[in-house]
Amino acid sequence: LIPRGLPADEGAYVTYPLEDLLALLALESHRRRAVVIGEDLGTVPPGLRARLRRAGIAGMDVLWFERTRQSFKKPARWRDDAVAMTSTHDLPTVAGWWTGEDMRLRRSFGLSAPDEQQVRERDRVRLWRAFIESGVADSEMPPLDQPAPVVDAAIGHVAQSPAPLMLAPLEDLLGLVEQPNLPGTIDEHPNWRRRLQPRAAQLFEQRQVRNRVELIAKQRGVGR
C-alpha cells in the first residue's frame, strides 16, 4: 500500500492470513474442479514458493526469467510444479523482445535503462544458443527484423518444460511485437485496448497459429 501523495518507495507490503487463504483456495479449487495458479514473480518472500508447492498451487515459469547469470536454463531444469510460458501481459512478446520494440517503446516514455541495448545484444546470443542446445533451432541466428523463427523456437523451447501446463500468449501465437500492457504507463499507451486480428473464431485458421500449436503438441507429446 502507498500513502496518498507519496512515492512508491514510501509504501509497504501488507501481510495477509496465509493459511486461511490457502485453505479457502483449496476448498474452492475442489468445489469448482479448478487449477490454481500463483503469480510467484517479482518480490517473493522466502519460503513462499515451497509453501505454495505443498498447497498444490502452480507457480509461473517465464522464459525471460528462467536463466542463470550467463545463460538461459535448459527446459529440463524448469519446475515441474509451475505453468510454463513464453511471456506475460506485462512483459515483451517474443517478437517484440527480439526486434527491440519493447526497448524503443519504453525509451519513448523515458522508462529505459542506460545499458539495456548492450545487455539485450548479449542476451539474444544467449537465447539463441539455448534454443540450439534444446534442439529447437539448428541454424544461424536470424536477423532482428525476422523474428518469426525466434517465436517458433521460443514456443518449442518452453513446450519442453516438465511443467504440467503451458500457456502460449495469443500475441506469441500470432507473432506480434506489441505487448498488451506496458507497466509504468496509464493513458500514455493503449494498455488492454488493442483488438487482435483475426477474431477469436478464426484464430486457428491462421497458418502460423496452427503451426505453433502443432509444435507445442509435438514437443509435449500430445497425441502420442
PDB file of C-alpha atoms in Angstrom:
ATOM      1  CA  LEU A   1       0.000   0.000   0.000  1.00  0.00           C
ATOM      2  CA  ILE A   2       1.231   3.516  -0.839  1.00  0.00           C
ATOM      3  CA  PRO A   3       0.062   6.540   1.175  1.00  0.00           C
ATOM      4  CA  ARG A   4      -1.798   9.062  -0.956  1.00  0.00           C
ATOM      5  CA  GLY A   5       0.521  11.662  -2.422  1.00  0.00           C
ATOM      6  CA  LEU A   6       3.750   9.828  -1.569  1.00  0.00           C
ATOM      7  CA  PRO A   7       6.142   7.969  -3.919  1.00  0.00           C
ATOM      8  CA  ALA A   8       6.124   4.193  -4.231  1.00  0.00           C
ATOM      9  CA  ASP A   9       9.240   3.744  -2.084  1.00  0.00           C
ATOM     10  CA  GLU A  10       7.266   5.140   0.853  1.00  0.00           C
ATOM     11  CA  GLY A  11       4.788   2.261   0.608  1.00  0.00           C
ATOM     12  CA  ALA A  12       4.744  -1.031   2.462  1.00  0.00           C
ATOM     13  CA  TYR A  13       3.743  -4.626   1.843  1.00  0.00           C
ATOM     14  CA  VAL A  14       0.693  -5.776   3.780  1.00  0.00           C
ATOM     15  CA  THR A  15       0.573  -9.276   5.252  1.00  0.00           C
ATOM     16  CA  TYR A  16      -2.487 -11.474   4.957  1.00  0.00           C
ATOM     17  CA  PRO A  17      -3.612 -14.620   6.830  1.00  0.00           C
ATOM     18  CA  LEU A  18      -1.797 -17.014   4.508  1.00  0.00           C
ATOM     19  CA  GLU A  19      -3.027 -20.302   5.952  1.00  0.00           C
ATOM     20  CA  ASP A  20      -6.649 -19.172   5.946  1.00  0.00           C
ATOM     21  CA  LEU A  21      -6.421 -18.026   2.326  1.00  0.00           C
ATOM     22  CA  LEU A  22      -4.727 -21.256   1.236  1.00  0.00           C
ATOM     23  CA  ALA A  23      -7.482 -23.260   2.917  1.00  0.00           C
ATOM     24  CA  LEU A  24     -10.140 -21.246   1.079  1.00  0.00           C
ATOM     25  CA  LEU A  25      -8.296 -21.736  -2.218  1.00  0.00           C
ATOM     26  CA  ALA A  26      -8.155 -25.489  -1.653  1.00  0.00           C
ATOM     27  CA  LEU A  27     -11.880 -25.583  -0.897  1.00  0.00           C
ATOM     28  CA  GLU A  28     -12.884 -23.550  -3.952  1.00  0.00           C
ATOM     29  CA  SER A  29     -10.479 -25.462  -6.199  1.00  0.00           C
ATOM     30  CA  HIS A  30     -12.095 -28.720  -5.090  1.00  0.00           C
ATOM     31  CA  ARG A  31     -15.640 -27.385  -5.435  1.00  0.00           C
ATOM     32  CA  ARG A  32     -15.058 -25.884  -8.889  1.00  0.00           C
ATOM     33  CA  ARG A  33     -12.579 -28.514 -10.117  1.00  0.00           C
ATOM     34  CA  ALA A  34     -10.197 -25.664 -10.915  1.00  0.00           C
ATOM     35  CA  VAL A  35      -6.442 -25.431 -11.214  1.00  0.00           C
ATOM     36  CA  VAL A  36      -4.970 -22.674  -9.041  1.00  0.00           C
ATOM     37  CA  ILE A  37      -2.010 -20.709 -10.414  1.00  0.00           C
ATOM     38  CA  GLY A  38       0.007 -18.387  -8.191  1.00  0.00           C
ATOM     39  CA  GLU A  39       1.884 -15.460  -9.713  1.00  0.00           C
ATOM     40  CA  ASP A  40       5.159 -16.007  -7.894  1.00  0.00           C
ATOM     41  CA  LEU A  41       7.089 -13.403  -9.871  1.00  0.00           C
ATOM     42  CA  GLY A  42       8.931 -10.306  -8.729  1.00  0.00           C
ATOM     43  CA  THR A  43       9.296  -9.917  -4.964  1.00  0.00           C
ATOM     44  CA  VAL A  44       8.637 -13.323  -3.384  1.00  0.00           C
ATOM     45  CA  PRO A  45       9.077 -13.777   0.403  1.00  0.00           C
ATOM     46  CA  PRO A  46      11.450 -16.574   1.468  1.00  0.00           C
ATOM     47  CA  GLY A  47       9.688 -19.903   1.830  1.00  0.00           C
ATOM     48  CA  LEU A  48       6.561 -18.864  -0.061  1.00  0.00           C
ATOM     49  CA  ARG A  49       7.218 -20.980  -3.146  1.00  0.00           C
ATOM     50  CA  ALA A  50       7.773 -24.082  -1.006  1.00  0.00           C
ATOM     51  CA  ARG A  51       4.532 -23.402   0.870  1.00  0.00           C
ATOM     52  CA  LEU A  52       2.586 -22.923  -2.373  1.00  0.00           C
ATOM     53  CA  ARG A  53       4.021 -26.157  -3.700  1.00  0.00           C
ATOM     54  CA  ARG A  54       2.791 -28.049  -0.647  1.00  0.00           C
ATOM     55  CA  ALA A  55      -0.629 -26.473  -1.167  1.00  0.00           C
ATOM     56  CA  GLY A  56      -0.732 -27.653  -4.785  1.00  0.00           C
ATOM     57  CA  ILE A  57      -0.647 -24.133  -6.231  1.00  0.00           C
ATOM     58  CA  ALA A  58       1.243 -23.937  -9.508  1.00  0.00           C
ATOM     59  CA  GLY A  59       3.902 -21.269  -9.898  1.00  0.00           C
ATOM     60  CA  MET A  60       4.770 -19.385 -13.089  1.00  0.00           C
ATOM     61  CA  ASP A  61       7.951 -20.044 -15.082  1.00  0.00           C
ATOM     62  CA  VAL A  62       8.518 -17.361 -17.721  1.00  0.00           C
ATOM     63  CA  LEU A  63      11.148 -17.710 -20.431  1.00  0.00           C
ATOM     64  CA  TRP A  64      12.754 -14.323 -19.734  1.00  0.00           C
ATOM     65  CA  PHE A  65      13.367 -15.214 -16.064  1.00  0.00           C
ATOM     66  CA  GLU A  66      14.454 -18.842 -16.412  1.00  0.00           C
ATOM     67  CA  ARG A  67      18.156 -18.172 -16.607  1.00  0.00           C
ATOM     68  CA  THR A  68      21.433 -18.186 -14.787  1.00  0.00           C
ATOM     69  CA  ARG A  69      23.941 -15.340 -14.716  1.00  0.00           C
ATOM     70  CA  GLN A  70      25.420 -16.422 -18.047  1.00  0.00           C
ATOM     71  CA  SER A  71      22.737 -18.382 -19.911  1.00  0.00           C
ATOM     72  CA  PHE A  72      19.112 -19.317 -20.266  1.00  0.00           C
ATOM     73  CA  LYS A  73      18.173 -22.529 -18.481  1.00  0.00           C
ATOM     74  CA  LYS A  74      17.580 -25.766 -20.300  1.00  0.00           C
ATOM     75  CA  PRO A  75      13.847 -26.588 -20.317  1.00  0.00           C
ATOM     76  CA  ALA A  76      14.505 -29.748 -18.292  1.00  0.00           C
ATOM     77  CA  ARG A  77      15.650 -27.529 -15.410  1.00  0.00           C
ATOM     78  CA  TRP A  78      12.366 -25.655 -15.199  1.00  0.00           C
ATOM     79  CA  ARG A  79       9.985 -26.530 -12.368  1.00  0.00           C
ATOM     80  CA  ASP A  80       7.589 -29.441 -12.599  1.00  0.00           C
ATOM     81  CA  ASP A  81       5.014 -27.709 -10.387  1.00  0.00           C
ATOM     82  CA  ALA A  82       4.675 -24.483 -12.373  1.00  0.00           C
ATOM     83  CA  VAL A  83       2.979 -23.286 -15.535  1.00  0.00           C
ATOM     84  CA  ALA A  84       5.482 -22.652 -18.331  1.00  0.00           C
ATOM     85  CA  MET A  85       5.044 -19.666 -20.645  1.00  0.00           C
ATOM     86  CA  THR A  86       6.962 -17.596 -23.142  1.00  0.00           C
ATOM     87  CA  SER A  87       5.854 -14.277 -21.661  1.00  0.00           C
ATOM     88  CA  THR A  88       3.123 -12.462 -19.732  1.00  0.00           C
ATOM     89  CA  HIS A  89       0.915  -9.482 -20.456  1.00  0.00           C
ATOM     90  CA  ASP A  90       3.344  -7.162 -18.616  1.00  0.00           C
ATOM     91  CA  LEU A  91       6.423  -8.353 -20.493  1.00  0.00           C
ATOM     92  CA  PRO A  92       7.615  -8.151 -24.108  1.00  0.00           C
ATOM     93  CA  THR A  93       6.322 -10.605 -26.645  1.00  0.00           C
ATOM     94  CA  VAL A  94       8.994 -12.830 -28.149  1.00  0.00           C
ATOM     95  CA  ALA A  95       8.921 -10.875 -31.410  1.00  0.00           C
ATOM     96  CA  GLY A  96       8.966  -7.572 -29.532  1.00  0.00           C
ATOM     97  CA  TRP A  97      11.913  -8.678 -27.411  1.00  0.00           C
ATOM     98  CA  TRP A  98      13.914  -9.931 -30.395  1.00  0.00           C
ATOM     99  CA  THR A  99      13.360  -6.839 -32.540  1.00  0.00           C
ATOM    100  CA  GLY A 100      13.888  -4.483 -29.609  1.00  0.00           C
ATOM    101  CA  GLU A 101      10.442  -2.946 -29.980  1.00  0.00           C
ATOM    102  CA  ASP A 102       9.937  -3.118 -26.210  1.00  0.00           C
ATOM    103  CA  MET A 103      13.090  -1.061 -25.644  1.00  0.00           C
ATOM    104  CA  ARG A 104      12.056   1.519 -28.224  1.00  0.00           C
ATOM    105  CA  LEU A 105       8.646   1.764 -26.595  1.00  0.00           C
ATOM    106  CA  ARG A 106       9.996   2.214 -23.079  1.00  0.00           C
ATOM    107  CA  ARG A 107      12.571   4.701 -24.345  1.00  0.00           C
ATOM    108  CA  SER A 108       9.798   6.851 -25.823  1.00  0.00           C
ATOM    109  CA  PHE A 109       8.287   7.145 -22.332  1.00  0.00           C
ATOM    110  CA  GLY A 110      11.582   7.612 -20.505  1.00  0.00           C
ATOM    111  CA  LEU A 111      11.404   4.164 -18.904  1.00  0.00           C
ATOM    112  CA  SER A 112      14.504   2.534 -20.371  1.00  0.00           C
ATOM    113  CA  ALA A 113      17.721   1.605 -18.572  1.00  0.00           C
ATOM    114  CA  PRO A 114      21.025   3.157 -19.729  1.00  0.00           C
ATOM    115  CA  ASP A 115      22.769  -0.073 -20.781  1.00  0.00           C
ATOM    116  CA  GLU A 116      19.820  -2.227 -21.853  1.00  0.00           C
ATOM    117  CA  GLN A 117      20.808  -2.168 -25.534  1.00  0.00           C
ATOM    118  CA  GLN A 118      24.169  -3.789 -24.794  1.00  0.00           C
ATOM    119  CA  VAL A 119      22.564  -6.268 -22.399  1.00  0.00           C
ATOM    120  CA  ARG A 120      19.963  -7.229 -24.996  1.00  0.00           C
ATOM    121  CA  GLU A 121      22.609  -7.864 -27.645  1.00  0.00           C
ATOM    122  CA  ARG A 122      24.318 -10.357 -25.335  1.00  0.00           C
ATOM    123  CA  ASP A 123      21.027 -11.915 -24.320  1.00  0.00           C
ATOM    124  CA  ARG A 124      19.958 -12.532 -27.910  1.00  0.00           C
ATOM    125  CA  VAL A 125      23.087 -14.614 -28.444  1.00  0.00           C
ATOM    126  CA  ARG A 126      22.495 -16.484 -25.200  1.00  0.00           C
ATOM    127  CA  LEU A 127      18.857 -17.159 -26.011  1.00  0.00           C
ATOM    128  CA  TRP A 128      19.586 -18.487 -29.485  1.00  0.00           C
ATOM    129  CA  ARG A 129      22.352 -20.670 -28.059  1.00  0.00           C
ATOM    130  CA  ALA A 130      19.837 -22.096 -25.590  1.00  0.00           C
ATOM    131  CA  PHE A 131      17.458 -22.847 -28.459  1.00  0.00           C
ATOM    132  CA  ILE A 132      20.198 -24.728 -30.305  1.00  0.00           C
ATOM    133  CA  GLU A 133      21.023 -26.731 -27.174  1.00  0.00           C
ATOM    134  CA  SER A 134      17.366 -27.708 -26.694  1.00  0.00           C
ATOM    135  CA  GLY A 135      17.119 -28.776 -30.327  1.00  0.00           C
ATOM    136  CA  VAL A 136      14.514 -26.254 -31.478  1.00  0.00           C
ATOM    137  CA  ALA A 137      17.000 -24.299 -33.601  1.00  0.00           C
ATOM    138  CA  ASP A 138      19.835 -25.538 -35.762  1.00  0.00           C
ATOM    139  CA  SER A 139      20.829 -22.573 -37.895  1.00  0.00           C
ATOM    140  CA  GLU A 140      22.477 -19.202 -37.598  1.00  0.00           C
ATOM    141  CA  MET A 141      20.789 -16.536 -35.533  1.00  0.00           C
ATOM    142  CA  PRO A 142      18.037 -14.750 -37.518  1.00  0.00           C
ATOM    143  CA  PRO A 143      18.359 -11.020 -38.161  1.00  0.00           C
ATOM    144  CA  LEU A 144      16.496  -8.641 -35.883  1.00  0.00           C
ATOM    145  CA  ASP A 145      13.846  -7.861 -38.480  1.00  0.00           C
ATOM    146  CA  GLN A 146      12.910 -11.532 -38.913  1.00  0.00           C
ATOM    147  CA  PRO A 147      11.549 -12.664 -35.535  1.00  0.00           C
ATOM    148  CA  ALA A 148       9.289 -15.500 -36.781  1.00  0.00           C
ATOM    149  CA  PRO A 149      11.935 -18.259 -36.381  1.00  0.00           C
ATOM    150  CA  VAL A 150      12.670 -16.971 -32.891  1.00  0.00           C
ATOM    151  CA  VAL A 151       8.993 -17.116 -31.937  1.00  0.00           C
ATOM    152  CA  ASP A 152       8.802 -20.707 -33.211  1.00  0.00           C
ATOM    153  CA  ALA A 153      11.941 -21.663 -31.320  1.00  0.00           C
ATOM    154  CA  ALA A 154      10.780 -19.983 -28.111  1.00  0.00           C
ATOM    155  CA  ILE A 155       7.463 -21.821 -28.179  1.00  0.00           C
ATOM    156  CA  GLY A 156       9.185 -25.146 -28.867  1.00  0.00           C
ATOM    157  CA  HIS A 157      11.747 -24.496 -26.134  1.00  0.00           C
ATOM    158  CA  VAL A 158       9.160 -23.661 -23.472  1.00  0.00           C
ATOM    159  CA  ALA A 159       6.996 -26.617 -24.514  1.00  0.00           C
ATOM    160  CA  GLN A 160       9.823 -28.963 -23.455  1.00  0.00           C
ATOM    161  CA  SER A 161       9.469 -27.888 -19.832  1.00  0.00           C
ATOM    162  CA  PRO A 162       8.372 -30.589 -17.344  1.00  0.00           C
ATOM    163  CA  ALA A 163       5.594 -28.234 -16.252  1.00  0.00           C
ATOM    164  CA  PRO A 164       2.199 -29.976 -16.432  1.00  0.00           C
ATOM    165  CA  LEU A 165       0.683 -26.934 -18.146  1.00  0.00           C
ATOM    166  CA  MET A 166       1.963 -24.477 -20.727  1.00  0.00           C
ATOM    167  CA  LEU A 167       0.452 -21.116 -21.622  1.00  0.00           C
ATOM    168  CA  ALA A 168       1.072 -19.642 -25.065  1.00  0.00           C
ATOM    169  CA  PRO A 169       0.059 -15.959 -25.192  1.00  0.00           C
ATOM    170  CA  LEU A 170      -2.063 -15.089 -28.208  1.00  0.00           C
ATOM    171  CA  GLU A 171       0.457 -12.389 -29.087  1.00  0.00           C
ATOM    172  CA  ASP A 172       3.167 -15.036 -29.436  1.00  0.00           C
ATOM    173  CA  LEU A 173       0.959 -17.469 -31.350  1.00  0.00           C
ATOM    174  CA  LEU A 174       0.338 -14.611 -33.792  1.00  0.00           C
ATOM    175  CA  GLY A 175       3.955 -13.409 -33.723  1.00  0.00           C
ATOM    176  CA  LEU A 176       3.071  -9.848 -32.704  1.00  0.00           C
ATOM    177  CA  VAL A 177       5.596  -7.306 -31.446  1.00  0.00           C
ATOM    178  CA  GLU A 178       3.131  -5.308 -29.313  1.00  0.00           C
ATOM    179  CA  GLN A 179       2.571  -6.359 -25.720  1.00  0.00           C
ATOM    180  CA  PRO A 180      -0.876  -5.928 -24.109  1.00  0.00           C
ATOM    181  CA  ASN A 181       0.289  -3.770 -21.206  1.00  0.00           C
ATOM    182  CA  LEU A 182       3.261  -1.507 -20.538  1.00  0.00           C
ATOM    183  CA  PRO A 183       3.933  -1.179 -16.788  1.00  0.00           C
ATOM    184  CA  GLY A 184       4.598   2.368 -15.697  1.00  0.00           C
ATOM    185  CA  THR A 185       2.024   3.891 -18.041  1.00  0.00           C
ATOM    186  CA  ILE A 186      -1.669   4.680 -17.691  1.00  0.00           C
ATOM    187  CA  ASP A 187      -3.048   6.766 -20.557  1.00  0.00           C
ATOM    188  CA  GLU A 188       0.211   7.153 -22.482  1.00  0.00           C
ATOM    189  CA  HIS A 189      -0.049   3.677 -24.009  1.00  0.00           C
ATOM    190  CA  PRO A 190      -3.125   1.746 -25.261  1.00  0.00           C
ATOM    191  CA  ASN A 191      -2.975  -0.784 -22.440  1.00  0.00           C
ATOM    192  CA  TRP A 192      -5.565  -3.561 -22.806  1.00  0.00           C
ATOM    193  CA  ARG A 193      -7.262  -1.683 -25.637  1.00  0.00           C
ATOM    194  CA  ARG A 194      -5.865  -3.298 -28.781  1.00  0.00           C
ATOM    195  CA  ARG A 195      -8.179  -5.544 -30.728  1.00  0.00           C
ATOM    196  CA  LEU A 196      -6.398  -8.590 -32.063  1.00  0.00           C
ATOM    197  CA  GLN A 197      -6.897  -9.753 -35.596  1.00  0.00           C
ATOM    198  CA  PRO A 198      -8.304 -12.147 -36.596  1.00  0.00           C
ATOM    199  CA  ARG A 199     -11.409 -12.651 -34.487  1.00  0.00           C
ATOM    200  CA  ALA A 200     -11.281 -15.459 -31.953  1.00  0.00           C
ATOM    201  CA  ALA A 201     -13.432 -17.747 -34.082  1.00  0.00           C
ATOM    202  CA  GLN A 202     -10.910 -17.530 -36.919  1.00  0.00           C
ATOM    203  CA  LEU A 203      -7.772 -17.660 -34.786  1.00  0.00           C
ATOM    204  CA  PHE A 204      -6.875 -21.273 -35.513  1.00  0.00           C
ATOM    205  CA  GLU A 205      -7.452 -20.777 -39.222  1.00  0.00           C
ATOM    206  CA  GLN A 206      -4.213 -18.774 -39.318  1.00  0.00           C
ATOM    207  CA  ARG A 207      -1.330 -20.858 -40.622  1.00  0.00           C
ATOM    208  CA  GLN A 208       1.260 -19.555 -38.170  1.00  0.00           C
ATOM    209  CA  VAL A 209      -1.079 -20.222 -35.236  1.00  0.00           C
ATOM    210  CA  ARG A 210      -1.817 -23.775 -36.384  1.00  0.00           C
ATOM    211  CA  ASN A 211       1.868 -24.467 -36.933  1.00  0.00           C
ATOM    212  CA  ARG A 212       2.784 -23.221 -33.455  1.00  0.00           C
ATOM    213  CA  VAL A 213       0.012 -25.172 -31.763  1.00  0.00           C
ATOM    214  CA  GLU A 214       1.194 -28.297 -33.589  1.00  0.00           C
ATOM    215  CA  LEU A 215       4.741 -27.545 -32.431  1.00  0.00           C
ATOM    216  CA  ILE A 216       3.551 -27.379 -28.833  1.00  0.00           C
ATOM    217  CA  ALA A 217       1.685 -30.665 -29.220  1.00  0.00           C
ATOM    218  CA  LYS A 218       4.744 -32.331 -30.720  1.00  0.00           C
ATOM    219  CA  GLN A 219       7.137 -31.137 -28.030  1.00  0.00           C
ATOM    220  CA  ARG A 220       4.765 -32.077 -25.232  1.00  0.00           C
ATOM    221  CA  GLY A 221       3.944 -35.488 -26.669  1.00  0.00           C
ATOM    222  CA  VAL A 222       0.244 -34.766 -27.091  1.00  0.00           C
ATOM    223  CA  GLY A 223      -1.497 -37.435 -29.150  1.00  0.00           C
ATOM    224  CA  ARG A 224       1.323 -39.964 -28.895  1.00  0.00           C
TER     225      ARG A 224
END
